[in-house]
Coordinates of C-alpha atoms in Angstrom, one line a residue:
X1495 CA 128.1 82.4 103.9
X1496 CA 128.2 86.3 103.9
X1497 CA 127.3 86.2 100.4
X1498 CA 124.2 84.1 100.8
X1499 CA 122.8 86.2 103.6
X1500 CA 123.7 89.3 101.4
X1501 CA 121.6 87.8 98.5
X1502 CA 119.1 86.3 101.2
X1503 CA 118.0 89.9 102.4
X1504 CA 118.5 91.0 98.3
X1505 CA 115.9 88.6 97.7
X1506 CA 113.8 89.2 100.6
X1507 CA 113.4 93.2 99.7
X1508 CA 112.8 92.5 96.1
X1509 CA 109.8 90.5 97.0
X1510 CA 108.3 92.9 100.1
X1511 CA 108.8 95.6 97.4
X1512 CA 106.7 94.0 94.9
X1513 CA 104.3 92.7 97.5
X1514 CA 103.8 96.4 98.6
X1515 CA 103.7 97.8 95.0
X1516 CA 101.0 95.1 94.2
X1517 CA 98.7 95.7 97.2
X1518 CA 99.3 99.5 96.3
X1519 CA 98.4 98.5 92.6
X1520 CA 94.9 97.0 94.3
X1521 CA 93.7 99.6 96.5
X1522 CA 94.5 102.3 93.6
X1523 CA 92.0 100.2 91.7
X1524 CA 89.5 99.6 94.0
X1525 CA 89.7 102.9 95.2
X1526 CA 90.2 105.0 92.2
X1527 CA 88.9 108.8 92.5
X1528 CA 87.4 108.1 95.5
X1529 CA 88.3 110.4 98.4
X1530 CA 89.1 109.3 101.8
X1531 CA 86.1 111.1 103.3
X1532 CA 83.9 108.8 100.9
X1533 CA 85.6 105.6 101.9
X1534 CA 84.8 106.7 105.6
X1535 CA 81.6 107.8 105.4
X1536 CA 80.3 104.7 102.7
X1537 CA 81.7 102.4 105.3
X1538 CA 80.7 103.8 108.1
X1539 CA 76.8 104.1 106.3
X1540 CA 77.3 100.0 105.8
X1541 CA 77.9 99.4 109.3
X1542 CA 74.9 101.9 110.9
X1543 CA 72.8 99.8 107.5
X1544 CA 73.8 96.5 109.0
X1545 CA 72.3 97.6 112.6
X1546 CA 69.4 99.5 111.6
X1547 CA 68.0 96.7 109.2
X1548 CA 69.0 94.0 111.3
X1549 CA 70.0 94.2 115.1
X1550 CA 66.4 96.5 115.5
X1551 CA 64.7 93.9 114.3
X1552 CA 66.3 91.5 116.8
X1553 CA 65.1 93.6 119.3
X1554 CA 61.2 93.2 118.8
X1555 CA 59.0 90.4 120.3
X1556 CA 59.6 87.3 118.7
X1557 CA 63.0 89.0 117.0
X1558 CA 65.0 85.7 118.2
X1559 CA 62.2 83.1 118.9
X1560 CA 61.1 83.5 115.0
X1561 CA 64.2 83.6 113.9
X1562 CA 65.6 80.0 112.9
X1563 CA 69.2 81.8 112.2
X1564 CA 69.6 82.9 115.7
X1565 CA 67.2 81.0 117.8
X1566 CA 68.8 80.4 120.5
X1567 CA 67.9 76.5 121.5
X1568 CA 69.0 74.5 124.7
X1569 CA 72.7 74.0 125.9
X1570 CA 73.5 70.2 125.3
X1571 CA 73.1 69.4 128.9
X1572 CA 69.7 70.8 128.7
X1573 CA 68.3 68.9 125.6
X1574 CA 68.1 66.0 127.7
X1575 CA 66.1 67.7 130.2
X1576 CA 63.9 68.7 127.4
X1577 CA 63.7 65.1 125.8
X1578 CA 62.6 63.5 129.0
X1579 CA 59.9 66.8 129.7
X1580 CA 58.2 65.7 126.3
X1581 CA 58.5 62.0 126.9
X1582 CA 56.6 62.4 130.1
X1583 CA 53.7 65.0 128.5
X1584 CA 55.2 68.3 129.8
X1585 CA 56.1 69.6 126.0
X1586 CA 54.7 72.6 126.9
X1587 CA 56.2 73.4 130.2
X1588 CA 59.7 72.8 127.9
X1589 CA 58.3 75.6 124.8
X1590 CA 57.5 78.2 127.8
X1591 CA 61.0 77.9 129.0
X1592 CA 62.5 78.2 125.4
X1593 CA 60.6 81.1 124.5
X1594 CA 61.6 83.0 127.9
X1595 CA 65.6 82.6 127.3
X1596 CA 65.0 84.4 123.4
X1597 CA 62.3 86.8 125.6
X1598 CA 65.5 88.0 127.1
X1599 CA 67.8 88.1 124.4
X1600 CA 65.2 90.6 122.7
X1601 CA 65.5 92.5 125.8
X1602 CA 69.4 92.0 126.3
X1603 CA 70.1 93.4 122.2
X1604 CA 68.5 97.0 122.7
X1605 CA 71.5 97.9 124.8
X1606 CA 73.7 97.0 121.4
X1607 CA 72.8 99.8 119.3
X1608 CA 75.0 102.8 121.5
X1609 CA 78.3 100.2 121.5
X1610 CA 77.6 99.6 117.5
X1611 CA 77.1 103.4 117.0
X1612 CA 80.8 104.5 119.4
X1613 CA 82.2 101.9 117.2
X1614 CA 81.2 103.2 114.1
X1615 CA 82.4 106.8 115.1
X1616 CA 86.0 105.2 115.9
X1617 CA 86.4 103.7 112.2
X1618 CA 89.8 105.3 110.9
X1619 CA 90.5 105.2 107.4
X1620 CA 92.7 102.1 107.8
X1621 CA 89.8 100.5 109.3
X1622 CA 87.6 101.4 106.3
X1623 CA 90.3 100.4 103.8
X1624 CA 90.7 96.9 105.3
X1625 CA 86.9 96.4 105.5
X1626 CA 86.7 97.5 101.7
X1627 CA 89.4 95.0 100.4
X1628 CA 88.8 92.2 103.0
X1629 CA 86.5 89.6 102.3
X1630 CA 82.8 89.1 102.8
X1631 CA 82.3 89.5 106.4
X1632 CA 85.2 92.2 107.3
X1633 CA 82.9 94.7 108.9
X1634 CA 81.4 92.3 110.6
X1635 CA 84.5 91.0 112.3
X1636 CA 85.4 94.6 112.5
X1637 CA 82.5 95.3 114.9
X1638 CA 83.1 91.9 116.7
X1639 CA 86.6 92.9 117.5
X1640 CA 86.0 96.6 118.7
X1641 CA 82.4 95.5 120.7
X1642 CA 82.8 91.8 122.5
X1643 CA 84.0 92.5 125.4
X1644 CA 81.2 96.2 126.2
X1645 CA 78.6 94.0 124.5
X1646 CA 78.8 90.8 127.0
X1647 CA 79.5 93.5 129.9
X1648 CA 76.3 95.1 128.5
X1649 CA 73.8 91.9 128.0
X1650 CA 74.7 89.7 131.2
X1651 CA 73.3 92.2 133.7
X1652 CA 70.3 92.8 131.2
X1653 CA 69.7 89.4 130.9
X1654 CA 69.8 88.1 134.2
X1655 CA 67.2 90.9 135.0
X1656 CA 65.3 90.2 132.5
X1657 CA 64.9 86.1 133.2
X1658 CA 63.9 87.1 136.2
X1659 CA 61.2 89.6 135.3
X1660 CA 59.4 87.8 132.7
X1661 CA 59.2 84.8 135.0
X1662 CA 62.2 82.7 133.2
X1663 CA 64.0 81.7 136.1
X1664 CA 61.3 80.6 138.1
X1665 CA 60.5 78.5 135.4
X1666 CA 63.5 76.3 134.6
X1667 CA 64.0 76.4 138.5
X1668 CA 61.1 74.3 138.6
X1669 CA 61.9 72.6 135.6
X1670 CA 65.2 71.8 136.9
X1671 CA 63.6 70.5 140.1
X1672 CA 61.1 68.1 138.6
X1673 CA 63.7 66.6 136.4
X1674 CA 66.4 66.2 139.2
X1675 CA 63.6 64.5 141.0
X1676 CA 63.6 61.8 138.4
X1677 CA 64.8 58.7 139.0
X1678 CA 68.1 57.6 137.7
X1679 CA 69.1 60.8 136.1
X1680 CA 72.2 63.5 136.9
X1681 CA 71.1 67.0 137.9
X1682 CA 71.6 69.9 135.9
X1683 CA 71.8 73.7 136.8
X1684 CA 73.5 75.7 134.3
X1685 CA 74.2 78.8 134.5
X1686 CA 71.6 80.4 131.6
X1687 CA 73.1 83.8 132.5
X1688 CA 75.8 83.2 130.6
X1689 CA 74.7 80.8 128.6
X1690 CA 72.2 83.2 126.6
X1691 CA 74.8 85.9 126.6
X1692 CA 76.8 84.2 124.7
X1693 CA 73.7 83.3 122.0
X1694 CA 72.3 86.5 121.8
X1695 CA 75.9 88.0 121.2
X1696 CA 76.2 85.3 118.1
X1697 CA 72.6 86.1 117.1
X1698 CA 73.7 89.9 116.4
X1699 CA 76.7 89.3 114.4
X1700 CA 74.9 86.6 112.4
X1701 CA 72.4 89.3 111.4
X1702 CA 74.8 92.3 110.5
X1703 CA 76.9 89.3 108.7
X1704 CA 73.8 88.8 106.5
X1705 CA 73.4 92.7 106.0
X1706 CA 76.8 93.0 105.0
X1707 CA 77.0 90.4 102.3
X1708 CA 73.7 92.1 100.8
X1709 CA 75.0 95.2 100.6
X1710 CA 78.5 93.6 99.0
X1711 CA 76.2 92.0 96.3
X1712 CA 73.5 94.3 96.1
X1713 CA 71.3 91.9 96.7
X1714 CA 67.3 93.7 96.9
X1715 CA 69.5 96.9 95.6
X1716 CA 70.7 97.1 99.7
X1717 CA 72.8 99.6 98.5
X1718 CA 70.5 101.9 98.7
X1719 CA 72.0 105.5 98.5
X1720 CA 74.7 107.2 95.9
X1721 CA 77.4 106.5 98.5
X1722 CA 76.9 102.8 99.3
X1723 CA 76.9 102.1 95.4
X1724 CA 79.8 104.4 94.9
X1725 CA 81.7 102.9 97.5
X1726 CA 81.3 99.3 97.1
X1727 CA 80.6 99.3 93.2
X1728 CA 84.2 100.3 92.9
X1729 CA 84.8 96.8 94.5
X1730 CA 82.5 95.1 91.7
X1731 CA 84.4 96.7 89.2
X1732 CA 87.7 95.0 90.4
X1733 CA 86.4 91.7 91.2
X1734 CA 85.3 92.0 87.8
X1735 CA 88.8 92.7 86.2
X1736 CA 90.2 90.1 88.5
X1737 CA 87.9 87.7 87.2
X1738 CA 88.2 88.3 83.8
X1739 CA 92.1 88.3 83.8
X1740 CA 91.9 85.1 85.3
X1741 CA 89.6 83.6 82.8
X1742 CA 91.8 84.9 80.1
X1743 CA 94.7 83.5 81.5
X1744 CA 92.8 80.3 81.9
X1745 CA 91.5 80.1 77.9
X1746 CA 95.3 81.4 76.9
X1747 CA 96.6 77.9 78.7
X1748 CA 93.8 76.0 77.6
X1749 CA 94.6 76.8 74.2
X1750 CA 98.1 76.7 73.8
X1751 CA 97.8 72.7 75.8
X1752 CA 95.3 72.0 72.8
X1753 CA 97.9 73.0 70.4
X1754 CA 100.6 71.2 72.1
X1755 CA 98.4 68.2 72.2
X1756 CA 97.6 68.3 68.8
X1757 CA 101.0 68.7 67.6
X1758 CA 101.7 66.1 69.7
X1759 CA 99.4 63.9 68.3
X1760 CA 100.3 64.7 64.7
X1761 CA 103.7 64.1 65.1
X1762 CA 102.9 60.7 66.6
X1763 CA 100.6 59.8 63.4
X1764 CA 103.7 60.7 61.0
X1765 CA 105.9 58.7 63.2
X1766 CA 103.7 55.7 62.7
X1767 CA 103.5 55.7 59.2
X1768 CA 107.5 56.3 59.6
X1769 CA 107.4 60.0 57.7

């Protein structure tokens, strides 16, 4: 039993060591002569990219409401409310309220940028390692993870203000009250507050989402300065290699299964004709 354990924790090192030696193997290529500084700086250039070119545009009239990606629509319990509005000739009584709860979302995102820009300043070099080799949306999570919890803390008070000031919550009270006032039907009275919070939080992450994977493939040459192509072209250059040592390996098997088959095949001809 003492021998198996022994070989057990044998075995177990022998594979953390090659794990470690082949994540080292990847980060050396990926890397190469880049410094640390770079790294830090090309990442941290992505991220302010992502909310310059996206979250600023979120932040302008119509930033949401245009926006079929991050519109943000009814809760469930409201579509109903908003079926039965049409149904009855009050379509636009229903648009008006739609287009206040993006109104303030607009308002609610200009109170992002600060957050985004503290967060940025806090990327370590582990941070900008991880985004580098992670996959498509890394930096993305990595600003969801470090911002939530300041961002809803942020947006609820803004817009709750702002539903107010632009006249939104007057006008789904009196929404709400002409459809509870229908016959047959269940009253509603969410609570938008949070509701829109919520939306306009998954509206801004959508959008630096879709900066990010433009800058990863260059798509409309995002990568716009020598350190955003530095950075992330060493990145192309190992997906590269990785893609073409697997489509090597691929051929190398295909190949030697044709053989086999054909040998295989020969072999069952000659047996046929009994040579």
């Amino acid at each position: 039993m003492r021998r198996i354990l022994i070989s057990a924790c044998l075995l177990a090192g022998v594979l953390g060591t090659n794990y470690t030696v082949h994540a080292q193997s990847k980060l050396g290529n990926v890397l190469g002569n880049l410094s640390q500084d770079q790294i830090g700086k090309g990442l941290k250039e992505a991220l302010d990219k992502g909310i310059q070119e996206q979250v600023s545009q979120l932040a302008k009239p119509d930033g949401f409401f245009k926006n079929e990606m991050v519109k943000i629509m009814l809760p469930e319990e409201l579509q109903k409310v908003d079926k039965t509005l049409r149904s009855m000739g009050m379509g636009s009584v229903a648009d008006q309220g739609l287009q206040l709860l993006n109104r303030a979302a607009e308002d609610a995102v200009k109170e992002a940028t600060p957050i985004f820009v503290q967060a940025i300043k806090e990327l370590t070099f582990n941070d900008a390692k991880n985004i580098l080799l992670g996959g498509q949306s890394s930096a993305t999570t990595y600003l969801k993870e470090k911002t939530s919890k300041q961002l809803a803390g942020k947006f609820a008070p803004v817009i709750e203000e702002s539903l107010s000031q632009v006249g939104a919550t007057k006008v789904w009270e009196g929404i709400f009250t002409k459809y509870n006032s229908l016959p047959l039907v269940s009253p509603v009275d969410p609570n938008l507050t949070n509701y829109v919070t919520e939306k306009t939080m998954d509206g801004v992450f959508t959008m630096i989402a879709v900066e990010e994977n433009k800058i990863r493939g260059n798509e409309d040459n995002s990568r716009s300065t020598t350190l955003l192509k530095d950075v992330f072209g060493k990145q192309d250059n190992t997906a590269n290699t990785s893609s073409n040592s697997t489509s090597t390996k691929k051929n190398t098997k295909d190949n030697t299964k044709k053989t086999e088959t054909s040998t295989e095949k020969k072999k069952s001809i000659l047996d046929l004709f009994g040579k």
